[in-house]
CSV table of C-alpha atoms and ligand atoms in Angstrom, one decimal:
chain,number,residue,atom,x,y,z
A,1,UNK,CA,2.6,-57.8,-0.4
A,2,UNK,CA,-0.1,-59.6,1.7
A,3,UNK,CA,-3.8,-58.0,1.7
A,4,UNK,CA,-4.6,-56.5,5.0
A,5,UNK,CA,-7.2,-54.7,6.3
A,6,UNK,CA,-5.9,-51.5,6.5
A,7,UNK,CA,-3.0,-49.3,5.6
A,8,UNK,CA,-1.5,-46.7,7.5
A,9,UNK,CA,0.6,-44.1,6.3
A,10,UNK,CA,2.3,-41.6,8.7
A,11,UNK,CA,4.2,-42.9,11.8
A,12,UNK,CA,4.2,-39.5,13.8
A,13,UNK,CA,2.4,-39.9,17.1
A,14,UNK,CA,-0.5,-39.4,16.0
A,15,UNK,CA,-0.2,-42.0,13.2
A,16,UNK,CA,1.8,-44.4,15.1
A,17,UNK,CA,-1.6,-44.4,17.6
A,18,UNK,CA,-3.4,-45.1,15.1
A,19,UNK,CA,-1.6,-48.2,13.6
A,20,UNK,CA,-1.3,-49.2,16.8
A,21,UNK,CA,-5.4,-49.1,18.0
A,22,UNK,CA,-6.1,-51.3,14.8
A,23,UNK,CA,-3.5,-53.8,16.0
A,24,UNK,CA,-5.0,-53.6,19.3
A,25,UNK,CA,-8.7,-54.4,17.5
A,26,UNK,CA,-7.1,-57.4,15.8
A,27,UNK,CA,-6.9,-55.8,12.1
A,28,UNK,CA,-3.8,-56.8,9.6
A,29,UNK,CA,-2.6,-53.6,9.0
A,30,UNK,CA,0.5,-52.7,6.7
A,31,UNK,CA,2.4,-49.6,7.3
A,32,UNK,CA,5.0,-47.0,5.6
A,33,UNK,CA,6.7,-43.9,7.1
A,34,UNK,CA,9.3,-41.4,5.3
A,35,UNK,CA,11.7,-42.6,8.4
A,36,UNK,CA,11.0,-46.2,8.1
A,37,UNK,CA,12.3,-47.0,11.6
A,38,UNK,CA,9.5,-45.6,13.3
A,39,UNK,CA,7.4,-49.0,11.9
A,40,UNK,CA,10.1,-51.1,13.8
A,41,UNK,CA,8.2,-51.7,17.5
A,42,UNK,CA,5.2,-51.8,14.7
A,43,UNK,CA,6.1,-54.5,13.1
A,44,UNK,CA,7.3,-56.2,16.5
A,45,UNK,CA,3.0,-56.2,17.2
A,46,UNK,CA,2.2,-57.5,13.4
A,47,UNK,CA,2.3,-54.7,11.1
A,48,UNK,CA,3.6,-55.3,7.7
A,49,UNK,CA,6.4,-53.0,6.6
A,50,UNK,CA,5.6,-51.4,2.9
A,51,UNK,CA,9.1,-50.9,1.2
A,52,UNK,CA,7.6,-47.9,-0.7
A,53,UNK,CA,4.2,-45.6,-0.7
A,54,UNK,CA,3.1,-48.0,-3.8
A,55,UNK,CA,3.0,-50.8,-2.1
A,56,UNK,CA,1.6,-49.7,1.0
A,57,UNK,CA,-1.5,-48.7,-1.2
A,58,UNK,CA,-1.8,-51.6,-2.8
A,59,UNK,CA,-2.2,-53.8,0.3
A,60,UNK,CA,-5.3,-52.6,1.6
A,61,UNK,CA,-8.7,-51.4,0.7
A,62,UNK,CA,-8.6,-48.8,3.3
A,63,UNK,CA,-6.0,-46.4,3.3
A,64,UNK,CA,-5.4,-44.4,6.2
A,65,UNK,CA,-2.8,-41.2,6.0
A,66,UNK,CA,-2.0,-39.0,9.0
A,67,UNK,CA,0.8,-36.7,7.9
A,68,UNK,CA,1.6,-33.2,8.5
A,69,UNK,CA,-0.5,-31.6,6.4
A,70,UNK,CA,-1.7,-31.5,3.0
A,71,UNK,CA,1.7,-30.9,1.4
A,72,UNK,CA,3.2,-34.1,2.3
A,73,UNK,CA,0.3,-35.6,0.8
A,74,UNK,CA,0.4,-34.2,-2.3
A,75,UNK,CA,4.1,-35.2,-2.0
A,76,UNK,CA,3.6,-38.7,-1.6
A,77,UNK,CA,0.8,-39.3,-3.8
A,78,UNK,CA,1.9,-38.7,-7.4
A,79,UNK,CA,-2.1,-39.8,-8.9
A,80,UNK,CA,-5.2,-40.4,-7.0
A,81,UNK,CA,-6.0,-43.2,-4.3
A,82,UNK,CA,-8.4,-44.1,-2.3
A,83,UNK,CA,-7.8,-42.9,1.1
A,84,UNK,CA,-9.0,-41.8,4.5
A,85,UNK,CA,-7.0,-38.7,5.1
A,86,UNK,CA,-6.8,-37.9,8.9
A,87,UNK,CA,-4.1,-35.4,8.4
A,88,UNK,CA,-5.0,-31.7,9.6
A,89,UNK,CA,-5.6,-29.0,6.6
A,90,UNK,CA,-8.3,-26.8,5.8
A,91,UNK,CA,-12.1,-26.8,4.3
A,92,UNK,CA,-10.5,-25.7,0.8
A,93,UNK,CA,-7.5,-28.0,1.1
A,94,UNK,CA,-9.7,-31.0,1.9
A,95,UNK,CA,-12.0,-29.9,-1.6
A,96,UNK,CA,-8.8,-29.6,-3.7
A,97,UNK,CA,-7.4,-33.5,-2.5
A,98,UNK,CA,-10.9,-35.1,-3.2
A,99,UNK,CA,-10.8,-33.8,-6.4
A,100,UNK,CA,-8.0,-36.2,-7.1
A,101,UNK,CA,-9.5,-38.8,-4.5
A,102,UNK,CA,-12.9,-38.6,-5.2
A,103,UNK,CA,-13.9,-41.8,-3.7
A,104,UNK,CA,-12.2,-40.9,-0.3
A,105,UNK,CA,-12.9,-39.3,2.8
A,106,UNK,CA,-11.4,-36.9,5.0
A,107,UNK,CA,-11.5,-37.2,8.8
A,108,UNK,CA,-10.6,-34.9,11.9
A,109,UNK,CA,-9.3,-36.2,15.1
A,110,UNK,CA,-10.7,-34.5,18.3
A,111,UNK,CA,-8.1,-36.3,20.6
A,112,UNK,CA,-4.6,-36.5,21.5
A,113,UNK,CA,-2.3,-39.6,20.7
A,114,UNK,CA,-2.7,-41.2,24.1
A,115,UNK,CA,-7.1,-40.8,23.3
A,116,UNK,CA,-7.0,-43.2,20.2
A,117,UNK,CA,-8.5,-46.8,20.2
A,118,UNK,CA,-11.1,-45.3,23.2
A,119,UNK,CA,-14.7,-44.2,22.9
A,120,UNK,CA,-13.7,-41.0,24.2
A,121,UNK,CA,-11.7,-40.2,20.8
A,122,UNK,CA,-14.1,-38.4,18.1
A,123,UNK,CA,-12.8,-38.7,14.7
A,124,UNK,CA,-15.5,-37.3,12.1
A,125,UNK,CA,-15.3,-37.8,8.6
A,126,UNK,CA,-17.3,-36.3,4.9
A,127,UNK,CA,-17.2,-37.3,1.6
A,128,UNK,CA,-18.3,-40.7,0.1
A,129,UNK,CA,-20.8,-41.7,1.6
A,130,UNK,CA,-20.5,-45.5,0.3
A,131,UNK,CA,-16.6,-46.0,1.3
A,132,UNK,CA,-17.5,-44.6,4.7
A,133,UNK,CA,-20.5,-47.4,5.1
A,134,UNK,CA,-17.7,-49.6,4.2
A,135,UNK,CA,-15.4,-49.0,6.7
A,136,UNK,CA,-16.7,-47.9,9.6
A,137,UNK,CA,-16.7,-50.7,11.4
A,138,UNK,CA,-12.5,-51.2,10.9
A,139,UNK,CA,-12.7,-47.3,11.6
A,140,UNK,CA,-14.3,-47.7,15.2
A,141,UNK,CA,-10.8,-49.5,16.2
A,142,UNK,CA,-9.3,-46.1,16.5
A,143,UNK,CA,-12.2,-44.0,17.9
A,144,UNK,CA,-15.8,-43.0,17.5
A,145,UNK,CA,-17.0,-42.3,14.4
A,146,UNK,CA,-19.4,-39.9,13.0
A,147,UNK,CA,-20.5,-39.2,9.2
A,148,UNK,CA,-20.8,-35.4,8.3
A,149,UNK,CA,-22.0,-35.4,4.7
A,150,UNK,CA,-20.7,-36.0,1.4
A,151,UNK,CA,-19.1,-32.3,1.4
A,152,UNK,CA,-15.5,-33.3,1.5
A,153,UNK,CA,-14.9,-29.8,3.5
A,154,UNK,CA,-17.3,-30.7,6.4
A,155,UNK,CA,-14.5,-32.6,9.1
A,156,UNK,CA,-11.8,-29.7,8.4
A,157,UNK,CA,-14.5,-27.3,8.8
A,158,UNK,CA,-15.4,-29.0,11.8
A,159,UNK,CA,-12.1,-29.4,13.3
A,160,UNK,CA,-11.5,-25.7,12.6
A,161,UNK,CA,-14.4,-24.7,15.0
A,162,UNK,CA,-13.0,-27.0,17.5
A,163,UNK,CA,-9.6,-25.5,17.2
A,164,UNK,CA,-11.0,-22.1,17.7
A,165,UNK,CA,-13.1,-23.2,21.0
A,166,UNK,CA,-10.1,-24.9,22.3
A,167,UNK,CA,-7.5,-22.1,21.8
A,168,UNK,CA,-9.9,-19.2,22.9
A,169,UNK,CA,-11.0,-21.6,26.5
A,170,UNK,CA,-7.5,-22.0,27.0
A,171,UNK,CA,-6.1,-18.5,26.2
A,172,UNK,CA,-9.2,-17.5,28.5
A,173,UNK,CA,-7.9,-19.8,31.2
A,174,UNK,CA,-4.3,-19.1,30.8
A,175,UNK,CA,-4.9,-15.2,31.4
A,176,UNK,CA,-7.6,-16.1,34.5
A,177,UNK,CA,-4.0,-18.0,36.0
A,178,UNK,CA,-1.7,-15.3,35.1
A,179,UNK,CA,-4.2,-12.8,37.4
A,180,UNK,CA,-4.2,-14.9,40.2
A,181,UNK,CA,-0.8,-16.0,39.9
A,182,UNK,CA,0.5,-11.9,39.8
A,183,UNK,CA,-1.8,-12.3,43.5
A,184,UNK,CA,0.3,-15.3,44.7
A,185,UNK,CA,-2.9,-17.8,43.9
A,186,UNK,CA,-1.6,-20.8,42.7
A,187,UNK,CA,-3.0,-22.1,38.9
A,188,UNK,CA,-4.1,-25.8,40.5
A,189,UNK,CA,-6.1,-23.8,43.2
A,190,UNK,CA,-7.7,-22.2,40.5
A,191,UNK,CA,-8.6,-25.7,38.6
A,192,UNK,CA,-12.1,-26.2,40.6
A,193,UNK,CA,-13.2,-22.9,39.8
A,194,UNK,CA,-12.4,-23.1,36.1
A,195,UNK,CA,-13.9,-26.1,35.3
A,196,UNK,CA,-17.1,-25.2,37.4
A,197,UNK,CA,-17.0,-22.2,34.8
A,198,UNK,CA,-16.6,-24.1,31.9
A,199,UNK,CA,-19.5,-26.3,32.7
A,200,UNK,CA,-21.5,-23.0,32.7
A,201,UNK,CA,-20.7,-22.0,29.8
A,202,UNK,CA,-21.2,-25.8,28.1
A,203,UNK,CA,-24.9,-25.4,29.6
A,204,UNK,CA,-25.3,-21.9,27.2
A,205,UNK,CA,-24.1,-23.2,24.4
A,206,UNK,CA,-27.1,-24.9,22.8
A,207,UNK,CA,-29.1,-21.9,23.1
A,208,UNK,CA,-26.7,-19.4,21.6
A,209,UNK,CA,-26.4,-21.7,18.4
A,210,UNK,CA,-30.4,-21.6,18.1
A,211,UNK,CA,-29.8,-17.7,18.3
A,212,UNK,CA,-27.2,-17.7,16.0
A,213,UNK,CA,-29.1,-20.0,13.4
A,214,UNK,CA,-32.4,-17.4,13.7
A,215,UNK,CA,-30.3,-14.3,13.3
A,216,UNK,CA,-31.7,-12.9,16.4
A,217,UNK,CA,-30.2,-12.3,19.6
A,218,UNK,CA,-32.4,-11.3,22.7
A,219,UNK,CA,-30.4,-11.3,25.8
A,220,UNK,CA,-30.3,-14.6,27.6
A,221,UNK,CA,-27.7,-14.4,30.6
A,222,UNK,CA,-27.1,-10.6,30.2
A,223,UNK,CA,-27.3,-7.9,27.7
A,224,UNK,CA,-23.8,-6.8,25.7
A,225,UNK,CA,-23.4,-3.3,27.5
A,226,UNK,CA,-23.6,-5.8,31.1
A,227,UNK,CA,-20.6,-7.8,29.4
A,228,UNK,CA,-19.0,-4.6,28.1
A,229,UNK,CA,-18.7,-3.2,31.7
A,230,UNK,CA,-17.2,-6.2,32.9
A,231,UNK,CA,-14.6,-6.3,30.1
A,232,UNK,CA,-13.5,-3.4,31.4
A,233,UNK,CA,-13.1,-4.5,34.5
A,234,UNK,CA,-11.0,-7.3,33.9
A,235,UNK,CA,-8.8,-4.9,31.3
A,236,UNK,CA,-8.1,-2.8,34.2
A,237,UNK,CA,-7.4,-5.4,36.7
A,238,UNK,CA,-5.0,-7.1,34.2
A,239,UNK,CA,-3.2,-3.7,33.9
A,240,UNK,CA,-3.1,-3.2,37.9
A,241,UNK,CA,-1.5,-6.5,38.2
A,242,UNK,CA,1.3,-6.3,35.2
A,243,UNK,CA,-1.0,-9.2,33.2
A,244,UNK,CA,-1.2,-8.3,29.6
A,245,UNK,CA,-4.3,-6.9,28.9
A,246,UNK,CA,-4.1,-7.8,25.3
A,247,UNK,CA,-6.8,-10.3,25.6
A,248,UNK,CA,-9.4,-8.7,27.1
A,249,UNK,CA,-9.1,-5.0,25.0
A,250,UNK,CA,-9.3,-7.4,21.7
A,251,UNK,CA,-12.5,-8.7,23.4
A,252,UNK,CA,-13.7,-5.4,23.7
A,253,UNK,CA,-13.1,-4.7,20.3
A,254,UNK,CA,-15.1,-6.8,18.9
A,255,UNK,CA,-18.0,-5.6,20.4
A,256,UNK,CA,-17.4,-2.5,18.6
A,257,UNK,CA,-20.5,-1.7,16.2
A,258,UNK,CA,-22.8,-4.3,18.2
A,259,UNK,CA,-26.3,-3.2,19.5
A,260,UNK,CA,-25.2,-3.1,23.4
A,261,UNK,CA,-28.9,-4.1,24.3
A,262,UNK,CA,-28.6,-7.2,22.4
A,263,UNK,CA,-27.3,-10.8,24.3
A,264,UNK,CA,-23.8,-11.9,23.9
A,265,UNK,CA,-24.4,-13.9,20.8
A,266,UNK,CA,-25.3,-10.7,18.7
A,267,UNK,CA,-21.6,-10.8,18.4
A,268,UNK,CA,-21.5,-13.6,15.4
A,269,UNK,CA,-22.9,-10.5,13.1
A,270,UNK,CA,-19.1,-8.6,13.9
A,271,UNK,CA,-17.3,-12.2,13.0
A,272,UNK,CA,-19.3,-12.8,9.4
B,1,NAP,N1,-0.8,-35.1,17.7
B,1,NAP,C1,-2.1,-34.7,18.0
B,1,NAP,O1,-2.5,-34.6,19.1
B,1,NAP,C2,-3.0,-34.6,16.8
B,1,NAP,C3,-4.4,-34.4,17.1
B,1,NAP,C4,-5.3,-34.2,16.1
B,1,NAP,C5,-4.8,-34.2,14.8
B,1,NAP,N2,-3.5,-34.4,14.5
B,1,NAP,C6,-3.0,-34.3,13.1
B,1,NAP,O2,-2.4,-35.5,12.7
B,1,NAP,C7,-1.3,-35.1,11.8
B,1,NAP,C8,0.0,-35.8,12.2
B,1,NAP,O3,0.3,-35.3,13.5
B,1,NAP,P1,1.4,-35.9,14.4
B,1,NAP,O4,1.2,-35.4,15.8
B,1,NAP,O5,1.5,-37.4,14.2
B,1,NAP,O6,2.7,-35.2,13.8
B,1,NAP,P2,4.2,-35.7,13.8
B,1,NAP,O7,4.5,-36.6,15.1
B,1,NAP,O8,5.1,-34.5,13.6
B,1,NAP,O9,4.3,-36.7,12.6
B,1,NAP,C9,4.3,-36.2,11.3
B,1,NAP,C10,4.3,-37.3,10.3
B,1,NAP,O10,4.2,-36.8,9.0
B,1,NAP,C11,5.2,-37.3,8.2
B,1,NAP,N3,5.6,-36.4,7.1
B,1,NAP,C12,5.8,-35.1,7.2
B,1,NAP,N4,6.1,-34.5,6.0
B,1,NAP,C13,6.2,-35.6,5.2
B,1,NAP,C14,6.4,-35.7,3.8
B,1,NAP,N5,6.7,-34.6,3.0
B,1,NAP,N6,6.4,-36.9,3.2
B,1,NAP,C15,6.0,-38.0,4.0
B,1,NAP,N7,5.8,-38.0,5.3
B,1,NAP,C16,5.8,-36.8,5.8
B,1,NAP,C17,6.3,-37.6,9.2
B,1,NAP,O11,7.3,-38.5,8.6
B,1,NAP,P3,8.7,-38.7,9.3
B,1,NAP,O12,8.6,-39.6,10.5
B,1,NAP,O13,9.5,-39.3,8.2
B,1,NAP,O14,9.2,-37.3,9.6
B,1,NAP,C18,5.5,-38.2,10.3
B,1,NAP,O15,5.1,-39.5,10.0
B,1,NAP,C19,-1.3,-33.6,11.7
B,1,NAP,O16,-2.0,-33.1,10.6
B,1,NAP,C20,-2.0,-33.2,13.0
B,1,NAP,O17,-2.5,-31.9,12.9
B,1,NAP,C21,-2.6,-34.5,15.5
C-alpha cells in the first residue's frame, strides 16, 4: 500500500468524522472498518481502502482507532502498534493498552460527530510526549488539541469527569422539565431559564475547584444546611406533582455526614 499520512481505523460515526475532517484538511489518509462498506463514500473523497488491519497499519505513521471500546481493540490488534486511540474506555483500560503501545497516546473526544474538523471540538490526549509533538499538527484536522501528560490514564480520566458533568446537568435539566411540564410549562419555554442557570453555575466553578484542591470549604454562595432546605423543597414539589423524586432524595443523601455549616463543595469529602 501507499504511505499516507494517517490511518484510520473505526468507521462508526464517530470514526467516519474523523476520516472524513483529515480529508477535508487535505491529508492522504487510508482506512479499514470490520464492515468494509462503510469506507465506500470514503474512498469516493480519496481514502485508501486497507484490505486488512495489517495493512492499514503499515501505511501510516499515525494511526488513529476509534472503536467501541477497548475490547475491539485488543481484538484487532494481535501485538503492539503505534497508535492514537480515540476510542472511549477507562483510566485503567487506557494503562493496560499502553503497556502494549508504549509509544502511543490515548485521546478523548469532547464533541459529537457533526463537531469534528471545528475548533469547537476538544480532543485531549496523554502519553508520549514525543509522538504527540509529532503529530499534532495532522491532529488539529479533526479538532483542538491539548497535551495532558505522559500518564496514559490522564484523557480517560478526563473524559470521565466530563461524562459525569454532562449526565448529572442533564439529569438536573431533564427533572427541572418534567416539573414544569406536570404544570403544563412547556420544556423550550424553560430553555432561557436553564441556560441562564447554567451560566451561573459555570461562573462558580473555578472557585469550588480552589476549595476542593485546599481541603477547605467556607461557604461561598450558601452554607450546606441553606441547600439542604431547598432539597427538600424540590423533593416535595416533585412528589406533589407525580415527578419522581428519585433525584433529588439521592441528592440529599449525599449530604448525609457533611458539616451543614460548611459551602456546597464540602461535599467532595462524601465522594472520596
Ligand atoms: N459518537 C459520539 O458522539 C462520540 C463522542 C465521543 C467519543 N466517542 C467514542 O468513539 C468511539 C466510537 O463511537 P461511534 O459513535 O463511532 O460508535 P459506532 O458508530 O457504534 O461505531 C463503532 C465502531 O467500532 C467498530 N467495532 C466495534 N467492535 C469491533 C470489533 N470487535 N472489531 C473491530 N471493529 C469493531 C465498528 O465496526 P463495524 O462498523 O464493523 O460494526 C464501528 O466502526 C466510542 O468509544 C465512543 O465512546 C463517540
Amino acid at each position: 500500500m501507499q504511505t499516507t499520512d494517517v490511518t484510520v481505523i473505526g468507521l462508526g460515526l464517530m470514526g467516519h468524522s474523523l476520516a472524513k475532517a483529515f480529508l477535508t484538511a487535505g491529508h492522504s489518509v487510508t482506512v479499514w472498518n470490520r464492515t468494509r462498506s462503510k469506507a465506500d463514500d470514503l474512498v469516493a473523497l480519496g481514502a485508501a481502502s486497507a484490505a486488512t488491519i495489517q495493512e492499514a497499519t503499515e501505511a501510516s505513521e499515525l494511526v488513529v482507532v476509534c472503536v467501541t471500546d477497548f475490547a475491539a481493540i485488543r481484538e484487532q490488534f494481535g501485538k503492539a502498534v503505534t497508535l492514537v486511540n480515540l476510542s472511549s474506555g477507562t483510566s485503567e483500560q487506557a494503562r493496560e493498552t499502553a503497556e502494549w503501545a508504549p509509544a502511543g497516546l490515548d485521546g478523548a473526544i469532547l464533541a459529537v460527530p457533526d463537531g469534528i474538523g471545528t475548533d469547537e471540538a476538544v480532543i485531549v490526549y496523554s502519553g508520549d510526549r514525543a509522538a504527540y509533538e509529532r503529530h499534532e499538527a495532522t491532529l488539529k484536522a479533526i479538532g483542538t488539541p491539548s497535551f495532558l501528560g505522559e500518564d496514559h490514564s490522564l484523557a480517560a480520566l478526563h473524559e470521565m469527569a466530563i461524562l459525569s458533568l454532562m449526565w448529572n446537568m442533564l439529569n438536573g435539566f431533564l427533572h427541572g422539565t418534567a416539573l414544569l411540564q406536570a404544570a403544563g410549562v412547556s420544556a423550550a419555554s424553560y430553555v432561557p431559564l436553564a441556560e441562564k442557570g447554567v451560566d451561573t453555575i459555570k461562573s462558580w466553578l473555578a472557585a469550588y475547584a480552589d476549595q476542593v484542591d485546599a481541603g477547605d470549604f467556607p461557604p461561598l454562595d450558601s452554607t450546606l444546611d441553606v441547600h439542604v432546605a431547598a432539597m427538600d423543597h424540590l423533593i416535595h414539589e416533585s412528589r406533589h406533582l407525580g415527578v419522581g423524586a428519585e433525584l433529588p432524595e439521592f441528592l440529599k443523601s449525599l449530604t448525609t455526614g457533611v458539616d451543614p455549616t460548611r459551602g456546597y463543595a464540602a461535599l467532595v469529602s462524601r465522594l472520596r
